[in-house]
Coordinates of C-alpha atoms in Angstrom, one line a residue:
Chain A
M1 CA -55.5 37.9 54.8
N2 CA -52.6 40.3 54.8
S3 CA -50.9 38.7 51.9
Q4 CA -54.1 38.7 49.9
K5 CA -54.6 42.4 50.5
K6 CA -50.9 43.0 49.7
S7 CA -51.3 41.2 46.3
E8 CA -54.3 43.3 45.5
I9 CA -52.4 46.5 46.2
Y10 CA -49.5 45.1 44.2
N11 CA -51.8 44.5 41.2
T12 CA -53.0 48.1 41.4
L13 CA -49.4 49.2 41.5
K14 CA -48.5 47.3 38.4
K15 CA -51.6 48.6 36.6
T16 CA -51.0 52.2 37.6
R17 CA -47.3 52.0 36.6
A18 CA -48.3 50.6 33.2
Q19 CA -50.9 53.3 32.7
I20 CA -48.3 56.0 33.3
S21 CA -45.1 54.5 31.7
I22 CA -46.4 52.9 28.5
P23 CA -48.1 55.9 27.0
L24 CA -45.1 58.1 27.8
T25 CA -42.6 55.6 26.4
V26 CA -44.7 55.3 23.2
L27 CA -44.8 59.1 23.0
T28 CA -41.0 59.3 23.5
V29 CA -40.1 56.6 20.9
T30 CA -42.6 57.7 18.3
S31 CA -41.7 61.4 18.5
Y32 CA -38.0 60.6 18.1
F33 CA -38.4 58.1 15.3
S34 CA -40.8 60.4 13.4
F35 CA -38.0 63.0 13.6
I36 CA -35.5 60.5 12.4
W37 CA -38.0 59.2 9.7
V38 CA -38.2 62.7 8.2
I39 CA -34.4 63.1 8.2
A40 CA -34.1 59.7 6.5
F41 CA -36.9 59.9 3.9
K42 CA -38.0 63.5 3.4
P43 CA -35.1 65.7 4.5
N44 CA -36.3 68.5 2.3
I45 CA -39.4 69.1 4.5
F46 CA -37.1 70.2 7.4
G47 CA -35.4 72.7 5.0
I48 CA -38.7 74.6 4.5
M49 CA -38.5 78.0 6.1
L50 CA -41.2 79.4 8.4
P51 CA -43.1 82.0 6.4
G52 CA -41.3 85.3 6.3
T53 CA -38.3 84.1 8.3
N54 CA -35.0 82.3 7.8
I55 CA -35.8 79.8 10.6
S56 CA -36.3 76.3 9.2
I57 CA -39.1 73.9 10.3
G58 CA -36.4 71.3 11.1
I59 CA -34.7 73.6 13.6
L60 CA -37.9 74.7 15.2
L61 CA -39.1 71.1 15.6
G62 CA -35.7 70.1 16.9
F63 CA -35.9 72.7 19.6
L64 CA -39.4 71.7 20.4
L65 CA -38.4 68.1 20.6
I66 CA -35.8 68.9 23.2
L67 CA -38.4 70.8 25.2
L68 CA -40.9 67.8 24.8
I69 CA -38.3 65.4 26.1
F70 CA -37.9 67.5 29.3
I71 CA -41.6 67.9 29.7
I72 CA -42.1 64.1 29.4
T73 CA -39.7 63.6 32.4
L74 CA -41.5 66.3 34.4
I75 CA -44.9 64.7 33.7
Y76 CA -43.6 61.3 34.7
V77 CA -42.1 62.4 38.0
Y78 CA -45.3 64.4 38.8
L79 CA -47.5 61.4 38.2
A80 CA -45.1 58.9 39.9
N81 CA -44.9 61.0 43.1
K82 CA -48.6 61.6 43.1
K83 CA -50.0 58.2 42.1
I84 CA -47.3 55.5 42.4
E85 CA -45.6 56.5 45.6
P86 CA -48.7 56.3 47.8
I87 CA -49.4 52.8 46.6
I88 CA -45.8 51.7 47.3
N89 CA -46.1 53.1 50.8
K90 CA -49.3 51.2 51.3
I91 CA -47.5 48.0 50.4
K92 CA -44.7 48.7 52.7
N93 CA -47.1 49.3 55.6
V94 CA -49.3 46.3 55.1
Chain B
M1 CA -2.2 61.0 51.0
Y2 CA 1.4 62.3 50.8
R3 CA 1.6 60.9 47.3
L4 CA -1.2 63.3 46.4
I5 CA 0.8 66.2 47.7
I6 CA 3.8 65.2 45.7
L7 CA 1.6 64.9 42.7
L8 CA 0.2 68.4 43.3
G9 CA 3.7 69.8 43.5
L10 CA 4.7 68.1 40.2
L11 CA 1.6 69.5 38.6
F12 CA 2.5 73.0 39.7
A13 CA 6.0 72.6 38.4
N14 CA 4.6 71.4 35.2
T15 CA 2.2 74.3 34.7
A16 CA 4.9 76.7 35.7
F17 CA 7.0 75.2 33.0
S18 CA 4.3 75.7 30.4
F19 CA 3.8 79.2 31.6
N20 CA 7.4 80.0 30.9
A21 CA 7.1 78.4 27.6
D22 CA 4.3 80.5 26.4
E23 CA 3.6 83.8 28.1
S24 CA 0.6 85.0 26.1
G25 CA -2.2 86.7 28.1
H26 CA -5.0 84.1 27.8
N27 CA -2.7 81.4 29.0
L28 CA -2.3 83.2 32.3
V29 CA -6.0 83.3 33.0
A30 CA -6.4 79.7 31.9
I31 CA -3.6 78.6 34.1
I32 CA -4.8 80.5 37.2
M33 CA -8.3 79.1 36.6
F34 CA -7.1 75.6 36.1
V35 CA -4.7 75.6 39.1
L36 CA -7.6 76.8 41.2
F37 CA -9.8 74.0 39.9
V38 CA -7.2 71.4 40.6
G39 CA -6.5 72.8 44.0
I40 CA -10.1 72.8 45.1
T41 CA -10.8 69.4 43.7
L42 CA -7.8 67.9 45.4
L43 CA -9.0 69.4 48.7
I44 CA -12.4 67.8 48.1
T45 CA -10.5 64.5 47.4
Y46 CA -8.7 64.9 50.7
W47 CA -12.0 65.5 52.5
A48 CA -13.7 62.6 50.6
S49 CA -10.8 60.2 51.4
K50 CA -11.6 60.5 55.1
K51 CA -15.1 59.3 54.5
T52 CA -14.3 56.6 52.0
H53 CA -13.5 53.5 54.1
T54 CA -15.9 50.8 52.8
A55 CA -16.7 49.4 49.4
K56 CA -20.1 50.9 49.6
S57 CA -18.7 54.4 50.2
F58 CA -16.1 53.8 47.5
Y59 CA -18.6 52.9 44.8
T60 CA -21.7 54.8 45.8
A61 CA -20.6 57.6 48.1
G62 CA -22.6 55.8 50.8
G63 CA -25.9 56.4 48.9
N64 CA -26.1 59.9 50.4
I65 CA -26.2 62.0 47.3
N66 CA -29.5 63.9 46.7
G67 CA -31.5 64.2 43.5
L68 CA -30.2 67.7 42.5
Q69 CA -26.6 66.8 43.2
N70 CA -26.9 63.5 41.3
G71 CA -28.7 65.3 38.4
L72 CA -25.8 67.7 38.1
A73 CA -23.2 64.9 38.4
I74 CA -25.0 62.9 35.7
S75 CA -25.0 65.9 33.4
G76 CA -21.3 66.3 34.3
D77 CA -20.7 62.8 33.1
F78 CA -22.7 63.3 30.0
M79 CA -21.5 66.8 28.9
S80 CA -18.0 65.7 28.0
A81 CA -15.5 67.9 26.2
A82 CA -16.2 65.7 23.2
S83 CA -19.9 66.7 23.2
F84 CA -19.2 70.4 24.0
L85 CA -16.5 70.9 21.4
G86 CA -17.6 68.1 19.1
I87 CA -21.2 69.1 18.7
S88 CA -20.6 72.8 18.4
G89 CA -17.9 71.9 15.9
L90 CA -20.3 69.8 13.9
V91 CA -22.9 72.6 14.0
Y92 CA -20.2 75.0 12.8
L93 CA -19.4 72.7 9.9
S94 CA -22.8 71.7 8.8
G95 CA -25.5 73.4 10.8
F96 CA -28.7 71.3 11.4
D97 CA -26.8 67.9 11.5
G98 CA -25.4 68.8 14.9
L99 CA -29.0 68.8 16.2
I100 CA -29.4 65.1 15.2
Y101 CA -26.7 64.1 17.6
S102 CA -27.9 66.4 20.4
I103 CA -31.4 65.0 20.3
G104 CA -30.2 61.5 20.0
F105 CA -28.0 61.9 23.1
L106 CA -31.0 63.4 25.0
I107 CA -33.7 61.0 23.9
G108 CA -32.1 58.2 26.0
W109 CA -33.0 60.0 29.2
P110 CA -36.8 59.6 29.2
I111 CA -36.2 55.9 28.4
I112 CA -33.9 55.6 31.4
L113 CA -36.4 57.3 33.6
L114 CA -39.5 55.4 32.4
L115 CA -38.0 51.9 32.2
I116 CA -34.7 51.6 34.0
A117 CA -33.9 54.1 36.8
E118 CA -36.2 52.9 39.5
P119 CA -35.8 49.1 39.0
L120 CA -32.1 49.7 38.7
R121 CA -32.0 51.5 42.1
N122 CA -34.2 48.9 43.7
L123 CA -32.3 45.8 42.6
G124 CA -28.7 46.9 42.4
K125 CA -26.0 47.7 44.9
Y126 CA -22.9 49.1 43.0
S127 CA -23.3 48.4 39.3
F128 CA -25.8 47.4 36.7
S129 CA -24.5 43.8 36.6
D130 CA -25.9 43.4 40.2
V131 CA -29.3 43.8 38.5
V132 CA -28.6 41.4 35.6
S133 CA -27.2 38.8 37.9
F134 CA -30.0 39.2 40.5
R135 CA -31.6 35.9 39.5
L136 CA -29.2 34.6 36.9
K137 CA -25.9 32.7 37.5
Q138 CA -23.3 35.1 38.9
K139 CA -20.1 34.0 37.2
P140 CA -21.0 33.9 33.5
I141 CA -23.3 37.0 33.7
R142 CA -20.8 39.0 35.7
I143 CA -18.1 38.2 33.1
L144 CA -20.3 39.2 30.2
A145 CA -21.4 42.4 31.9
A146 CA -17.8 43.3 32.8
C147 CA -16.7 42.7 29.2
G148 CA -19.5 45.0 28.0
S149 CA -18.6 47.6 30.6
L150 CA -14.9 47.5 30.1
S151 CA -15.0 47.7 26.3
T152 CA -17.4 50.7 26.6
V153 CA -15.2 52.4 29.2
I154 CA -11.9 51.8 27.5
L155 CA -13.1 53.0 24.1
Y156 CA -14.6 56.1 25.7
L157 CA -11.4 56.7 27.7
I158 CA -9.2 56.5 24.6
A159 CA -11.3 59.1 22.8
Q160 CA -11.3 61.4 25.8
M161 CA -7.5 61.0 26.4
V162 CA -6.5 61.7 22.9
G163 CA -8.9 64.6 22.7
A164 CA -7.6 65.9 26.0
G165 CA -3.9 65.7 24.9
K166 CA -4.6 67.6 21.7
L167 CA -6.7 70.2 23.3
I168 CA -4.3 70.9 26.1
E169 CA -1.4 71.0 23.6
I170 CA -3.2 73.8 21.8
L171 CA -4.6 75.7 24.8
F172 CA -1.8 75.5 27.3
G173 CA 1.2 74.9 25.0
L174 CA 2.1 71.7 27.0
P175 CA 3.6 68.8 25.0
Y176 CA 1.1 66.0 24.2
Y177 CA 2.8 63.5 26.5
S178 CA 2.8 65.6 29.6
A179 CA -0.8 66.6 29.0
V180 CA -1.9 63.0 28.9
I181 CA 0.2 62.1 31.9
I182 CA -1.2 65.0 34.0
V183 CA -4.8 64.0 33.1
G184 CA -4.0 60.4 34.0
G185 CA -2.3 61.3 37.3
L186 CA -5.0 63.6 38.5
M187 CA -7.7 61.1 37.6
I188 CA -6.0 58.3 39.5
S189 CA -5.7 60.5 42.6
Y190 CA -9.3 61.6 42.6
V191 CA -10.7 58.1 42.2
T192 CA -8.2 56.1 44.3
F193 CA -8.3 58.4 47.3
G194 CA -11.8 59.9 47.0
G195 CA -13.8 57.2 45.3
M196 CA -17.4 58.1 44.2
L197 CA -17.7 60.9 46.7
A198 CA -14.8 62.9 45.2
T199 CA -15.7 61.9 41.7
T200 CA -19.3 63.1 42.2
W201 CA -18.2 66.5 43.5
V202 CA -15.6 67.0 40.7
Q203 CA -18.5 66.3 38.3
I204 CA -20.8 68.7 40.0
I205 CA -18.3 71.6 40.1
K206 CA -17.4 71.0 36.5
A207 CA -21.0 70.8 35.4
V208 CA -21.8 74.1 37.0
L209 CA -18.7 75.7 35.4
L210 CA -19.5 74.3 32.0
L211 CA -23.1 75.4 32.1
F212 CA -22.1 78.8 33.3
G213 CA -19.4 79.2 30.6
A214 CA -21.6 78.0 27.7
T215 CA -24.4 80.3 28.9
V216 CA -22.1 83.3 28.9
I217 CA -20.9 82.6 25.3
A218 CA -24.4 82.0 24.0
F219 CA -25.7 85.1 25.7
L220 CA -22.9 87.3 24.3
V221 CA -23.5 85.9 20.8
L222 CA -27.3 86.5 20.9
Y223 CA -26.8 89.9 22.5
Q224 CA -25.0 90.9 19.2
F225 CA -28.3 90.1 17.4
Q226 CA -30.6 91.7 20.0
F227 CA -31.9 88.1 20.7
N228 CA -33.5 88.0 17.2
F229 CA -33.2 84.4 16.0
D230 CA -34.4 85.3 12.5
N231 CA -31.7 87.8 12.1
F232 CA -29.1 85.5 13.7
F233 CA -29.9 82.5 11.3
S234 CA -30.1 84.8 8.3
Q235 CA -26.6 86.1 8.9
A236 CA -25.4 82.5 9.3
I237 CA -26.9 81.5 6.0
N238 CA -25.3 84.5 4.3
V239 CA -21.9 83.7 5.6
H240 CA -21.8 79.9 5.3
S241 CA -20.5 78.4 2.0
E242 CA -23.4 76.0 2.0
G243 CA -26.0 78.8 2.3
N244 CA -29.4 77.8 3.5
K245 CA -28.5 74.1 3.3
I246 CA -27.2 74.4 6.9
M247 CA -30.8 74.8 8.1
A248 CA -31.8 71.2 6.9
P249 CA -30.4 67.7 7.2
G250 CA -27.3 67.3 5.2
G251 CA -24.5 64.8 4.7
L252 CA -24.2 63.3 8.1
I253 CA -26.8 60.6 7.3
S254 CA -26.8 59.4 3.7
D255 CA -29.5 56.7 3.7
P256 CA -32.5 55.8 5.8
L257 CA -31.0 52.6 7.2
S258 CA -28.1 54.6 8.7
A259 CA -30.5 57.1 10.1
I260 CA -32.4 54.5 12.0
S261 CA -29.3 52.6 13.0
L262 CA -27.6 55.7 14.4
G263 CA -30.9 56.7 16.1
L264 CA -31.0 53.3 17.9
A265 CA -27.4 53.5 19.0
L266 CA -27.8 56.9 20.5
M267 CA -31.2 56.2 22.1
F268 CA -30.4 52.9 23.8
G269 CA -26.6 53.4 24.1
T270 CA -27.2 56.1 26.8
A271 CA -29.3 53.5 28.7
G272 CA -26.3 51.1 28.7
L273 CA -23.4 53.3 29.7
P274 CA -21.9 51.8 32.8
H275 CA -20.6 55.1 34.3
I276 CA -24.1 56.6 33.9
L277 CA -25.9 53.6 35.3
M278 CA -23.6 53.6 38.3
R279 CA -24.7 57.0 39.3
F280 CA -28.1 55.7 40.3
F281 CA -26.7 53.8 43.2
T282 CA -25.4 57.1 44.8
V283 CA -28.9 58.2 45.7
P284 CA -30.8 56.8 48.7
D285 CA -33.9 55.6 46.9
A286 CA -36.1 55.4 43.8
I287 CA -37.7 58.8 44.5
E288 CA -34.3 60.6 44.4
A289 CA -33.3 58.5 41.4
R290 CA -36.3 59.7 39.5
K291 CA -35.7 63.3 40.5
S292 CA -32.0 63.1 39.4
V293 CA -33.1 62.2 35.9
V294 CA -35.4 65.2 35.6
Y295 CA -32.6 67.6 36.7
A296 CA -30.1 65.8 34.4
T297 CA -32.5 66.0 31.4
G298 CA -33.2 69.6 32.0
F299 CA -29.5 70.6 32.3
I300 CA -28.4 68.4 29.4
G301 CA -31.2 69.7 27.1
Y302 CA -30.4 73.3 28.0
F303 CA -26.7 72.6 27.3
Y304 CA -27.4 71.2 23.9
I305 CA -29.5 74.3 23.0
L306 CA -26.5 76.3 24.0
T307 CA -24.1 74.3 21.9
F308 CA -26.3 74.8 18.9
I309 CA -26.3 78.5 19.4
I310 CA -22.6 78.4 19.9
G311 CA -22.1 76.5 16.7
F312 CA -24.1 79.0 14.7
G313 CA -22.5 81.9 16.5
A314 CA -19.1 80.5 15.3
I315 CA -20.4 80.4 11.7
V316 CA -21.4 84.1 11.9
L317 CA -18.7 85.5 14.0
I318 CA -15.5 83.6 13.3
S319 CA -15.7 81.8 10.0
N320 CA -14.6 84.9 8.1
N321 CA -12.3 86.3 10.7
P322 CA -8.7 85.8 9.6
E323 CA -7.6 85.9 13.3
Y324 CA -9.0 82.4 13.8
L325 CA -8.2 80.9 10.4
D326 CA -5.1 79.2 9.0
G327 CA -3.6 79.8 5.5
S328 CA -6.2 77.6 3.8
G329 CA -9.2 79.3 5.4
K330 CA -9.8 76.5 7.9
L331 CA -10.2 77.1 11.7
I332 CA -6.9 77.0 13.5
G333 CA -6.6 73.6 15.3
N334 CA -9.7 72.0 13.7
N335 CA -13.5 72.4 13.7
N336 CA -13.7 71.2 17.2
M337 CA -12.0 74.5 18.3
A338 CA -15.0 76.5 17.1
A339 CA -16.4 77.0 20.6
I340 CA -13.0 77.9 22.0
H341 CA -12.3 80.5 19.2
L342 CA -15.8 81.9 19.6
S343 CA -15.3 82.5 23.3
H344 CA -12.3 84.7 22.4
A345 CA -14.3 86.5 19.7
V346 CA -17.1 87.4 22.1
G347 CA -15.4 87.6 25.5
G348 CA -11.7 88.3 24.9
D349 CA -8.8 86.7 26.7
I350 CA -10.6 86.3 30.0
L351 CA -13.4 84.3 28.6
L352 CA -11.0 82.2 26.4
G353 CA -9.0 81.4 29.5
F354 CA -12.1 80.5 31.5
I355 CA -13.4 78.2 28.7
S356 CA -10.0 76.6 28.2
A357 CA -9.8 75.8 31.9
V358 CA -13.4 74.5 31.9
A359 CA -12.6 72.2 28.9
F360 CA -9.7 70.8 30.8
A361 CA -11.7 70.3 33.9
T362 CA -14.4 68.6 31.9
I363 CA -12.0 66.1 30.5
L364 CA -10.7 65.3 34.0
A365 CA -14.1 64.8 35.5
V366 CA -15.3 62.6 32.7
V367 CA -12.3 60.3 32.7
S368 CA -12.6 60.0 36.5
G369 CA -16.2 58.8 36.2
L370 CA -15.2 56.4 33.5
T371 CA -12.3 55.0 35.4
L372 CA -14.4 54.5 38.5
A373 CA -17.0 52.5 36.5
G374 CA -14.2 50.4 34.9
A375 CA -12.6 49.8 38.3
S376 CA -15.9 48.6 39.7
A377 CA -16.3 46.1 36.8
I378 CA -12.9 44.7 37.6
S379 CA -13.1 44.5 41.3
H380 CA -16.8 44.2 42.1
D381 CA -17.9 42.0 39.1
L382 CA -14.8 40.1 38.1
Y383 CA -12.8 39.8 41.3
A384 CA -15.4 39.8 44.1
N385 CA -18.4 38.1 42.5
A386 CA -17.2 36.0 39.5
F387 CA -14.0 34.6 41.0
L388 CA -14.5 34.7 44.8
K389 CA -18.3 34.2 44.5
G390 CA -19.0 36.9 47.0
K391 CA -16.9 35.2 49.7
N392 CA -14.3 37.9 49.8
N393 CA -13.8 40.5 52.5
E394 CA -14.6 44.1 51.9
K395 CA -11.1 45.4 52.6
M396 CA -9.7 43.2 49.9
E397 CA -12.3 44.3 47.4
M398 CA -11.4 47.9 48.2
R399 CA -7.8 47.2 47.6
V400 CA -8.5 45.5 44.3
S401 CA -10.6 48.4 43.2
K402 CA -7.9 50.9 44.0
M403 CA -5.4 48.8 42.2
S404 CA -7.7 48.5 39.2
T405 CA -8.1 52.3 39.2
I406 CA -4.3 52.7 39.0
F407 CA -4.1 50.0 36.3
L408 CA -6.9 51.7 34.2
G409 CA -5.3 55.1 34.7
I410 CA -1.9 53.9 33.4
L411 CA -3.6 51.9 30.6
A412 CA -5.5 55.1 29.6
V413 CA -2.3 57.1 29.5
L414 CA -0.5 54.4 27.4
L415 CA -3.4 54.1 25.0
G416 CA -3.7 57.8 24.8
I417 CA 0.0 57.9 23.6
I418 CA -0.4 55.0 21.2
F419 CA -3.5 56.4 19.6
E420 CA -2.1 60.0 19.4
D421 CA -2.2 60.2 15.6
Q422 CA -5.2 58.0 15.0
N423 CA -8.6 59.2 14.2
V424 CA -10.4 58.4 17.4
A425 CA -13.7 60.1 16.7
F426 CA -15.4 56.8 15.9
M427 CA -14.6 55.3 19.3
V428 CA -17.3 57.2 21.1
G429 CA -19.8 56.0 18.4
L430 CA -18.5 52.5 18.9
A431 CA -18.8 52.7 22.7
F432 CA -22.5 53.8 22.3
A433 CA -23.1 50.9 19.8
I434 CA -21.6 48.4 22.2
A435 CA -23.6 49.8 25.1
A436 CA -26.8 49.6 23.1
T437 CA -26.0 46.1 21.8
T438 CA -24.7 44.3 24.9
N439 CA -25.5 46.2 28.1
F440 CA -28.9 47.6 27.4
P441 CA -30.6 44.4 26.1
I442 CA -29.4 42.2 29.0
L443 CA -30.4 44.9 31.5
I444 CA -33.8 45.7 30.2
L445 CA -34.7 42.0 29.6
S446 CA -33.5 40.9 33.0
I447 CA -35.8 43.5 34.6
Y448 CA -38.9 42.9 32.4
W449 CA -38.8 39.5 30.7
K450 CA -39.6 36.6 32.8
N451 CA -38.2 34.0 30.4
L452 CA -34.7 35.4 30.3
T453 CA -32.1 32.7 31.3
T454 CA -28.4 32.7 31.9
R455 CA -27.8 30.7 28.7
G456 CA -29.9 33.2 26.6
A457 CA -28.2 36.3 28.0
V458 CA -24.7 34.9 27.7
I459 CA -25.1 33.6 24.1
G460 CA -27.2 36.6 22.8
G461 CA -25.1 39.2 24.6
S462 CA -21.7 37.8 23.4
A463 CA -23.0 37.3 19.9
G464 CA -24.1 40.9 19.8
L465 CA -20.8 42.2 21.2
F466 CA -18.9 40.1 18.6
T467 CA -21.1 41.4 15.8
V468 CA -20.8 45.0 16.7
I469 CA -17.0 44.9 16.9
L470 CA -16.8 42.9 13.6
L471 CA -19.1 45.3 11.7
V472 CA -17.2 48.3 12.8
I473 CA -13.9 46.8 11.8
L474 CA -15.3 45.8 8.4
G475 CA -17.2 49.0 8.0
P476 CA -16.2 52.3 6.3
V477 CA -14.8 53.9 9.4
V478 CA -12.1 51.3 10.1
W479 CA -11.7 49.3 7.0
V480 CA -11.5 52.2 4.6
D481 CA -10.4 55.2 6.7
I482 CA -7.9 53.5 8.9
F483 CA -6.8 50.4 7.0
N484 CA -6.9 52.3 3.7
N485 CA -8.8 49.7 1.7
N486 CA -10.8 50.9 -1.3
E487 CA -14.2 49.6 -0.3
A488 CA -15.8 48.5 2.9
V489 CA -16.9 44.9 3.4
F490 CA -19.8 46.1 5.4
P491 CA -21.3 49.2 3.8
Y492 CA -22.9 51.0 6.8
K493 CA -21.2 53.3 9.2
Y494 CA -23.6 52.6 12.1
P495 CA -24.0 48.9 13.1
A496 CA -26.5 49.1 16.0
L497 CA -29.6 48.1 14.0
F498 CA -27.9 44.8 12.9
S499 CA -26.0 44.0 16.1
M500 CA -29.0 44.8 18.4
T501 CA -31.1 42.5 16.2
V502 CA -28.5 39.7 16.7
T503 CA -28.6 40.3 20.5
F504 CA -32.3 40.3 20.9
F505 CA -32.9 37.4 18.6
G506 CA -30.1 35.4 20.3
I507 CA -31.4 36.1 23.8
W508 CA -34.9 35.2 22.8
F509 CA -34.0 32.0 21.0
F510 CA -31.6 30.6 23.5
S511 CA -33.8 31.6 26.5
K512 CA -37.0 30.3 25.1
N513 CA -35.6 26.9 24.3
D514 CA -33.7 26.6 27.6
K515 CA -35.3 23.7 29.5
T516 CA -32.5 23.1 32.0
K517 CA -33.2 23.0 35.7
T518 CA -31.4 26.3 36.4
A519 CA -33.5 27.9 33.7
L520 CA -36.7 26.8 35.4
S521 CA -35.6 28.1 38.7
E522 CA -34.4 31.4 37.2
K523 CA -37.8 31.9 35.6
K524 CA -39.4 31.1 39.0
L525 CA -37.4 33.8 40.7
F526 CA -38.7 36.5 38.4
E527 CA -41.9 37.2 40.3
S528 CA -40.1 38.1 43.6
Q529 CA -37.4 40.1 41.7
Y530 CA -40.2 42.0 39.9
F531 CA -41.9 42.8 43.2
R532 CA -38.7 44.2 44.6
S533 CA -37.9 46.1 41.4
Q534 CA -41.3 47.8 41.5
T535 CA -41.6 48.5 45.2
G536 CA -38.1 48.8 46.5
V537 CA -38.9 46.5 49.5
G538 CA -35.7 45.0 50.7
I539 CA -33.1 47.6 49.5
D540 CA -30.1 48.8 51.5
K541 CA -30.5 51.9 53.5
P542 CA -27.9 54.7 52.8
S543 CA -25.0 54.5 55.3
G544 CA -24.9 57.1 58.0
H545 CA -22.2 59.8 58.1

């Protein structure tokens, strides 16, 4: 009985983890490789200046990407503490 | 302990000597700051040595470091003098291109957090090879992982030592040899006596000092432009010989393949650096491991924004100031001195002295972390688990790790002297490529891929390691720049795309077709390993005080 309940909770854990980690990993990898893709194939796009300034799109996007990376880690930890941790505790207490 | 005191005395004698040799004002501030740093860190080492009696405390500080402390220590490991001076120098030279490196170094962190940090903490004890060998055969896997770790650590160490010697030569007027010996001696004493606990606190102090120093420089630069970025960048474009090209990707990456290959090495290399992975065993559980990555990512990201501002600040404020240029119009020293000169331009002798001392402290902290990781590969992986098959006693393992520390320290000093006049900049790149090619694939596949077998990991991992080293030797950086051949045999500067393909294909092919008995039992063990990696059920508790 106990072990069946345990394996049910474990399956929920695996599912919850996948729902959180996979989209965030995909977001991390695609945002980075899009950035690299532009540098590799269309470097001129990053040289275009924001209208009326001398700040280029590339530098703005670079700064935003650094911010995004940090935000991804914040989102993950928030979700992990809220959704994953309670399930792990359940498993430990079964 | 008394040896430590003798060493301290020697160091004071040495610094006093250099003070006599060069009595300019900034040196005085730098020397006072530096002696203070060394004094405090040696006191910490003394305190830590009283608490470091077991292998667990030596490698992991007893697992009692919290998330914020570990986050700071991780950023300390990561913000080396090479990245502080190197990236700001690269921005000074070519603007935007510096950002490619910064982002590449940072992007590995979410990957570590999302895929590696928690399973690593839940499965390992002292090093990432604990995780890889969790269900695979100890001996071959430990030897492979130790080869990956040691080559990464030694390449990184050479780059840091040579950089340190040159920097100290310029900043403090000490001869190259004694600079390298001082760094080696201090690092040996931190690690041998204080283990992970002392190394962690040295990293934390240094990280705080470096973040503070870089913030002050960036603030003083932006203050001159009333914090108006448009104005700031416009000035840089006016001053720089490349004009507005510095705002876009330039010569760093010449073709798409290189862009992707460099991107892969940076992204996955971080997730395979042994001294970084080792930090996850210093926290009590997966929750703190998670937290430490968020802090680390925040600090490192903030730091890279600062280095970018510092690089541009150097373009505007010092590239036309004859005080910082030599006869041919280049920066005194080299481009890597941009941040140092800028600190003088905006903050005078006091800030220059402070930043010089921080740069020295940074090198010391980073080489200590590297040496500790290398020593654990020798004593924990090779000695205790590969050769004695776990049947050793802890006391002996501790002694071997201390001996390995001393050995690695002396090796680092010797290599630092041998490579004095070589171009070592490529070594950090090679270290990342090896980490991405060997350590990262075997680690990630051992956690997530059921069908990984010992045979697959060993053949794929060593084939990748061999490929990456061969391609670097035959590539433009070594074959042309160092061996002075006309044309490179292998045309690309960044080998990771090719070598990672070799590793992953080799591991897949030789695991998939592995029908031996051990392979079957290794595949069977996956489920229970995965359960532990996901839940942390069964991990060691942190040791009490």
